[in-house]
Amino acid sequence: MLKGHLDAIVLAALEAGPAHGYAIIEAIRQRSAGTFDLPEGTVYPALHRLEQASLLSSAWTTPPNGRRRRVYSITRAGSAALGERRKAWGRFSQAVDTALEGGRA
Amino acid sequence: MLKGHLDAIVLAALEAGPAHGYAIIEAIRQRSAGTFDLPEGTVYPALHRLEQASLLSSAWTTPPNGRRRRVYSITRAGSAALGERRKAWGRFSQAVDTALEGGRA
DNA sequence: TCACATACCTAGTTATGCTAGGTATGGAAG
DNA sequence: CTTCCATACCTAGCATAACTAGGTATGTGA
């Protein structure tokens, strides 16, 4: 369970440049050092959600020798949202750290 | 949204000693420096869940000059589970950190 | 031609946190 | 003495999110 931070992770994966669903899954696996090996049923709905929210845009591509792919790009709003999410994650993880340690930190 | 880490936070709050629901809410608020100001509708069901799972035990108390209170204590299994949760949180937060930073960390 | 990897999708289940109510008592204020 | 507030407990039902478990289709190599 990714506990609500999936959106930020997907946005971050697309920050480096556009990619299609399968590649995003692979990128997340590598960027998290293997910890997040996400099933398609998790990622595809998330991509649709993010596009619905205008944080991503998508376009179908059919390269001459390849399969059809839906390539996602992060939008301006998506970059802004990612910035927010990163800050929110920082605050959240800090708070959990101190709560788990007894408030001593 | 506490995103699945509520149980660990509640267990950690009870590590210092038994407490009743209202006091636990207060303790969590202080231990998280005000970040987690949890509604009762979040905490009470969580306490019941944790007792159901034998990670907590409870007893009613009626102090001579006070109201009835249900005091929760962490069990042996609860302490063990808390240890696990702390480790899981460490792994999880580390993975999110690197995923958000681009895997450079 | 048969299997496998790539590539996409969705319906339905489950878990969990929260909203929005409700009950009851002790103490303070008027 | 009654009215209000803080304390203290509870639950039904809602919303969201991630995952399970399917399905479709195509290119590639055996």
CSV table of C-alpha atoms (C1' of nucleotides) in Angstrom, one decimal:
chain,number,residue,atom,x,y,z
A,1,MET,CA,0.0,0.0,0.0
A,2,LEU,CA,1.3,3.4,-1.0
A,3,LYS,CA,-0.9,5.2,1.3
A,4,GLY,CA,-1.8,8.2,-0.7
A,5,HIS,CA,1.6,9.1,-1.9
A,6,LEU,CA,1.3,7.3,-5.3
A,7,ASP,CA,0.3,10.5,-7.1
A,8,ALA,CA,3.5,12.3,-6.0
A,9,ILE,CA,5.6,9.4,-7.0
A,10,VAL,CA,4.1,9.1,-10.5
A,11,LEU,CA,4.5,12.8,-11.0
A,12,ALA,CA,8.1,12.7,-9.9
A,13,ALA,CA,8.7,9.8,-12.3
A,14,LEU,CA,7.5,11.9,-15.2
A,15,GLU,CA,9.5,15.0,-14.2
A,16,ALA,CA,12.5,13.8,-16.2
A,17,GLY,CA,10.4,13.5,-19.3
A,18,PRO,CA,7.3,11.9,-20.9
A,19,ALA,CA,6.8,8.2,-20.7
A,20,HIS,CA,4.2,5.5,-21.2
A,21,GLY,CA,2.5,3.4,-18.5
A,22,TYR,CA,4.7,0.4,-18.6
A,23,ALA,CA,7.9,2.5,-18.6
A,24,ILE,CA,6.5,4.5,-15.6
A,25,ILE,CA,6.1,1.3,-13.7
A,26,GLU,CA,9.6,0.3,-14.5
A,27,ALA,CA,11.0,3.8,-13.6
A,28,ILE,CA,9.2,3.7,-10.2
A,29,ARG,CA,10.7,0.3,-9.4
A,30,GLN,CA,14.2,1.6,-10.2
A,31,ARG,CA,13.7,4.9,-8.4
A,32,SER,CA,12.6,3.3,-5.3
A,33,ALA,CA,15.3,0.6,-5.4
A,34,GLY,CA,12.8,-2.2,-6.0
A,35,THR,CA,10.6,-1.3,-3.0
A,36,PHE,CA,7.6,-0.2,-5.1
A,37,ASP,CA,6.8,-2.8,-7.7
A,38,LEU,CA,3.4,-1.6,-8.6
A,39,PRO,CA,0.7,-3.7,-10.4
A,40,GLU,CA,-0.8,-2.2,-13.5
A,41,GLY,CA,-4.2,-2.0,-11.8
A,42,THR,CA,-2.7,0.5,-9.4
A,43,VAL,CA,-0.8,2.7,-11.9
A,44,TYR,CA,-3.3,3.0,-14.8
A,45,PRO,CA,-6.2,4.3,-12.8
A,46,ALA,CA,-3.8,6.7,-11.1
A,47,LEU,CA,-2.7,8.0,-14.5
A,48,HIS,CA,-6.3,8.5,-15.5
A,49,ARG,CA,-7.0,10.3,-12.3
A,50,LEU,CA,-4.0,12.6,-12.7
A,51,GLU,CA,-5.0,13.3,-16.3
A,52,GLN,CA,-8.6,14.0,-15.2
A,53,ALA,CA,-7.1,16.5,-12.7
A,54,SER,CA,-5.1,18.1,-15.5
A,55,LEU,CA,-1.8,17.3,-13.8
A,56,LEU,CA,-0.8,15.1,-16.7
A,57,SER,CA,-1.6,15.1,-20.4
A,58,SER,CA,-1.5,12.1,-22.7
A,59,ALA,CA,-1.1,11.3,-26.4
A,60,TRP,CA,-1.3,8.1,-28.3
A,61,THR,CA,1.8,7.1,-30.3
A,62,THR,CA,2.2,4.3,-32.8
A,63,PRO,CA,5.8,4.0,-33.7
A,64,PRO,CA,6.4,2.2,-37.1
A,65,ASN,CA,7.7,-0.9,-35.6
A,66,GLY,CA,6.1,-0.9,-32.1
A,67,ARG,CA,2.8,-1.2,-30.3
A,68,ARG,CA,0.4,1.5,-29.5
A,69,ARG,CA,1.4,3.5,-26.5
A,70,ARG,CA,-0.1,6.2,-24.5
A,71,VAL,CA,2.6,8.7,-23.5
A,72,TYR,CA,2.0,10.9,-20.5
A,73,SER,CA,3.6,14.3,-19.9
A,74,ILE,CA,3.5,16.3,-16.8
A,75,THR,CA,1.7,19.7,-17.2
A,76,ARG,CA,2.5,23.0,-15.6
A,77,ALA,CA,-0.1,22.4,-13.0
A,78,GLY,CA,1.4,19.0,-12.5
A,79,SER,CA,4.8,20.4,-11.7
A,80,ALA,CA,3.3,22.8,-9.3
A,81,ALA,CA,1.3,20.0,-7.6
A,82,LEU,CA,4.4,18.0,-7.4
A,83,GLY,CA,6.1,20.8,-5.5
A,84,GLU,CA,3.3,20.9,-3.1
A,85,ARG,CA,3.2,17.2,-2.6
A,86,ARG,CA,6.9,17.1,-1.9
A,87,LYS,CA,6.5,19.7,0.8
A,88,ALA,CA,3.5,17.9,2.2
A,89,TRP,CA,5.5,14.6,2.2
A,90,GLY,CA,8.3,16.3,4.1
A,91,ARG,CA,6.0,17.6,6.8
A,92,PHE,CA,4.1,14.4,7.0
A,93,SER,CA,7.2,12.1,7.3
A,94,GLN,CA,8.7,14.4,9.8
A,95,ALA,CA,5.6,14.3,12.0
A,96,VAL,CA,5.4,10.5,11.8
A,97,ASP,CA,9.1,10.3,12.7
A,98,THR,CA,8.6,12.3,15.8
A,99,ALA,CA,5.3,10.6,16.7
A,100,LEU,CA,7.0,7.2,16.5
A,101,GLU,CA,10.0,8.3,18.5
A,102,GLY,CA,8.0,9.8,21.3
A,103,GLY,CA,8.2,13.4,20.3
A,104,ARG,CA,11.8,13.6,21.5
A,105,ALA,CA,13.1,14.6,18.0
B,1,MET,CA,-5.2,11.3,6.1
B,2,LEU,CA,-2.8,9.2,8.0
B,3,LYS,CA,-2.5,6.7,5.3
B,4,GLY,CA,-2.2,3.5,7.2
B,5,HIS,CA,0.3,4.6,9.8
B,6,LEU,CA,-2.3,5.4,12.4
B,7,ASP,CA,-1.9,2.1,14.1
B,8,ALA,CA,1.8,2.5,14.6
B,9,ILE,CA,1.3,6.1,16.0
B,10,VAL,CA,-1.3,4.9,18.5
B,11,LEU,CA,0.8,2.0,19.6
B,12,ALA,CA,3.8,4.4,20.0
B,13,ALA,CA,1.7,6.8,22.1
B,14,LEU,CA,0.8,3.9,24.5
B,15,GLU,CA,4.4,2.7,24.8
B,16,ALA,CA,5.1,5.2,27.6
B,17,GLY,CA,2.2,3.8,29.6
B,18,PRO,CA,-1.6,3.1,29.7
B,19,ALA,CA,-4.0,5.9,28.7
B,20,HIS,CA,-7.6,6.4,27.8
B,21,GLY,CA,-8.9,7.5,24.4
B,22,TYR,CA,-9.1,11.3,25.0
B,23,ALA,CA,-5.6,11.3,26.5
B,24,ILE,CA,-4.3,9.4,23.6
B,25,ILE,CA,-5.6,11.9,21.1
B,26,GLU,CA,-4.0,14.7,23.2
B,27,ALA,CA,-0.7,12.7,23.4
B,28,ILE,CA,-0.6,12.2,19.6
B,29,ARG,CA,-1.2,15.9,19.0
B,30,GLN,CA,1.7,16.8,21.2
B,31,ARG,CA,4.0,14.1,20.0
B,32,SER,CA,3.5,15.2,16.4
B,33,ALA,CA,3.9,18.9,17.2
B,34,GLY,CA,0.3,19.6,16.4
B,35,THR,CA,0.3,18.0,13.0
B,36,PHE,CA,-2.0,15.1,13.9
B,37,ASP,CA,-5.1,16.5,15.5
B,38,LEU,CA,-7.2,13.4,15.1
B,39,PRO,CA,-11.0,13.3,15.4
B,40,GLU,CA,-12.5,10.8,17.8
B,41,GLY,CA,-14.2,9.0,14.9
B,42,THR,CA,-10.7,8.1,13.7
B,43,VAL,CA,-9.1,7.1,17.0
B,44,TYR,CA,-11.9,5.1,18.7
B,45,PRO,CA,-12.4,2.7,15.9
B,46,ALA,CA,-8.6,2.3,15.6
B,47,LEU,CA,-8.4,1.4,19.3
B,48,HIS,CA,-11.1,-1.2,18.9
B,49,ARG,CA,-9.3,-2.6,15.9
B,50,LEU,CA,-6.1,-2.8,17.8
B,51,GLU,CA,-7.7,-4.5,20.8
B,52,GLN,CA,-9.5,-6.9,18.5
B,53,ALA,CA,-6.0,-7.8,17.1
B,54,SER,CA,-4.8,-8.3,20.7
B,55,LEU,CA,-2.2,-5.5,20.3
B,56,LEU,CA,-4.0,-3.6,23.0
B,57,SER,CA,-6.0,-4.5,26.1
B,58,SER,CA,-8.5,-2.3,27.9
B,59,ALA,CA,-10.1,-1.9,31.2
B,60,TRP,CA,-12.9,0.4,32.5
B,61,THR,CA,-12.0,2.7,35.4
B,62,THR,CA,-14.3,4.9,37.4
B,63,PRO,CA,-12.2,7.1,39.6
B,64,PRO,CA,-14.1,8.5,42.7
B,65,ASN,CA,-14.3,12.1,41.4
B,66,GLY,CA,-14.1,11.4,37.6
B,67,ARG,CA,-16.0,10.1,34.6
B,68,ARG,CA,-15.8,6.5,33.4
B,69,ARG,CA,-12.8,5.9,31.2
B,70,ARG,CA,-11.6,3.1,29.1
B,71,VAL,CA,-7.9,2.7,29.7
B,72,TYR,CA,-5.8,1.0,27.1
B,73,SER,CA,-2.5,-0.8,27.6
B,74,ILE,CA,-0.1,-2.1,24.9
B,75,THR,CA,0.3,-5.9,25.0
B,76,ARG,CA,3.5,-7.9,24.4
B,77,ALA,CA,2.2,-8.6,20.9
B,78,GLY,CA,1.6,-4.9,20.5
B,79,SER,CA,5.1,-4.0,21.4
B,80,ALA,CA,6.4,-6.5,18.9
B,81,ALA,CA,4.1,-5.2,16.3
B,82,LEU,CA,5.2,-1.6,17.0
B,83,GLY,CA,8.8,-2.7,16.4
B,84,GLU,CA,7.8,-4.1,13.0
B,85,ARG,CA,5.8,-1.0,12.1
B,86,ARG,CA,8.7,1.2,13.0
B,87,LYS,CA,11.0,-0.8,10.7
B,88,ALA,CA,8.4,-0.8,7.9
B,89,TRP,CA,8.0,3.0,8.3
B,90,GLY,CA,11.7,3.4,8.0
B,91,ARG,CA,11.8,1.4,4.8
B,92,PHE,CA,8.7,3.1,3.4
B,93,SER,CA,9.8,6.6,4.0
B,94,GLN,CA,13.2,6.0,2.7
B,95,ALA,CA,11.8,4.6,-0.5
B,96,VAL,CA,9.4,7.5,-0.9
B,97,ASP,CA,12.3,9.9,-0.3
B,98,THR,CA,14.4,8.4,-3.1
B,99,ALA,CA,11.4,8.1,-5.4
B,100,LEU,CA,10.6,11.7,-5.0
B,101,GLU,CA,14.1,12.8,-5.4
B,102,GLY,CA,14.7,10.8,-8.6
B,103,GLY,CA,16.5,7.9,-7.2
B,104,ARG,CA,19.6,9.9,-6.7
B,105,ALA,CA,19.7,9.4,-3.0
C,1,DT,C1',2.0,-21.6,-34.6
C,2,DC,C1',2.6,-21.2,-30.1
C,3,DA,C1',4.2,-19.0,-26.2
C,4,DC,C1',5.8,-14.9,-24.1
C,5,DA,C1',6.6,-10.1,-23.2
C,6,DT,C1',4.8,-5.8,-24.1
C,7,DA,C1',1.0,-2.7,-23.5
C,8,DC,C1',-3.4,-1.2,-22.4
C,9,DC,C1',-7.9,-1.4,-19.7
C,10,DT,C1',-11.7,-1.9,-16.0
C,11,DA,C1',-15.1,-4.0,-12.6
C,12,DG,C1',-15.3,-5.1,-8.1
C,13,DT,C1',-13.3,-5.9,-3.4
C,14,DT,C1',-11.2,-4.3,0.7
C,15,DA,C1',-9.3,-1.3,3.9
C,16,DT,C1',-9.2,2.9,6.4
C,17,DG,C1',-9.9,7.4,7.7
C,18,DC,C1',-13.3,10.8,8.4
C,19,DT,C1',-18.1,13.1,8.8
C,20,DA,C1',-21.8,13.6,11.4
C,21,DG,C1',-24.3,12.4,14.3
C,22,DG,C1',-25.7,10.4,19.3
C,23,DT,C1',-25.2,9.4,24.7
C,24,DA,C1',-23.8,10.7,29.3
C,25,DT,C1',-21.5,13.2,33.3
C,26,DG,C1',-18.9,16.6,36.0
C,27,DG,C1',-18.0,21.4,36.9
C,28,DA,C1',-18.6,26.3,36.2
C,29,DA,C1',-21.5,30.4,35.5
C,30,DG,C1',-25.6,32.8,35.8
D,1,DC,C1',-30.9,25.1,39.9
D,2,DT,C1',-30.5,25.1,35.3
D,3,DT,C1',-27.8,25.9,31.5
D,4,DC,C1',-23.7,25.5,29.1
D,5,DC,C1',-19.3,23.6,28.2
D,6,DA,C1',-15.6,20.3,28.4
D,7,DT,C1',-14.8,15.7,29.1
D,8,DA,C1',-15.5,11.0,27.5
D,9,DC,C1',-17.3,7.4,25.0
D,10,DC,C1',-19.6,5.4,20.8
D,11,DT,C1',-21.3,4.1,15.8
D,12,DA,C1',-23.4,4.2,11.0
D,13,DG,C1',-22.3,5.5,6.8
D,14,DC,C1',-19.4,7.9,3.3
D,15,DA,C1',-15.4,8.7,0.4
D,16,DT,C1',-11.1,7.4,-1.3
D,17,DA,C1',-7.5,4.6,-2.8
D,18,DA,C1',-4.9,0.6,-3.8
D,19,DC,C1',-5.2,-3.8,-5.2
D,20,DT,C1',-7.1,-8.4,-7.3
D,21,DA,C1',-8.4,-10.6,-11.1
D,22,DG,C1',-9.7,-10.6,-14.8
D,23,DG,C1',-9.9,-9.1,-20.2
D,24,DT,C1',-8.0,-7.4,-25.1
D,25,DA,C1',-4.4,-6.9,-28.5
D,26,DT,C1',0.2,-7.0,-30.9
D,27,DG,C1',5.1,-7.8,-31.9
D,28,DT,C1',9.0,-11.3,-31.4
D,29,DG,C1',11.3,-15.3,-31.2
D,30,DA,C1',11.3,-20.5,-30.8
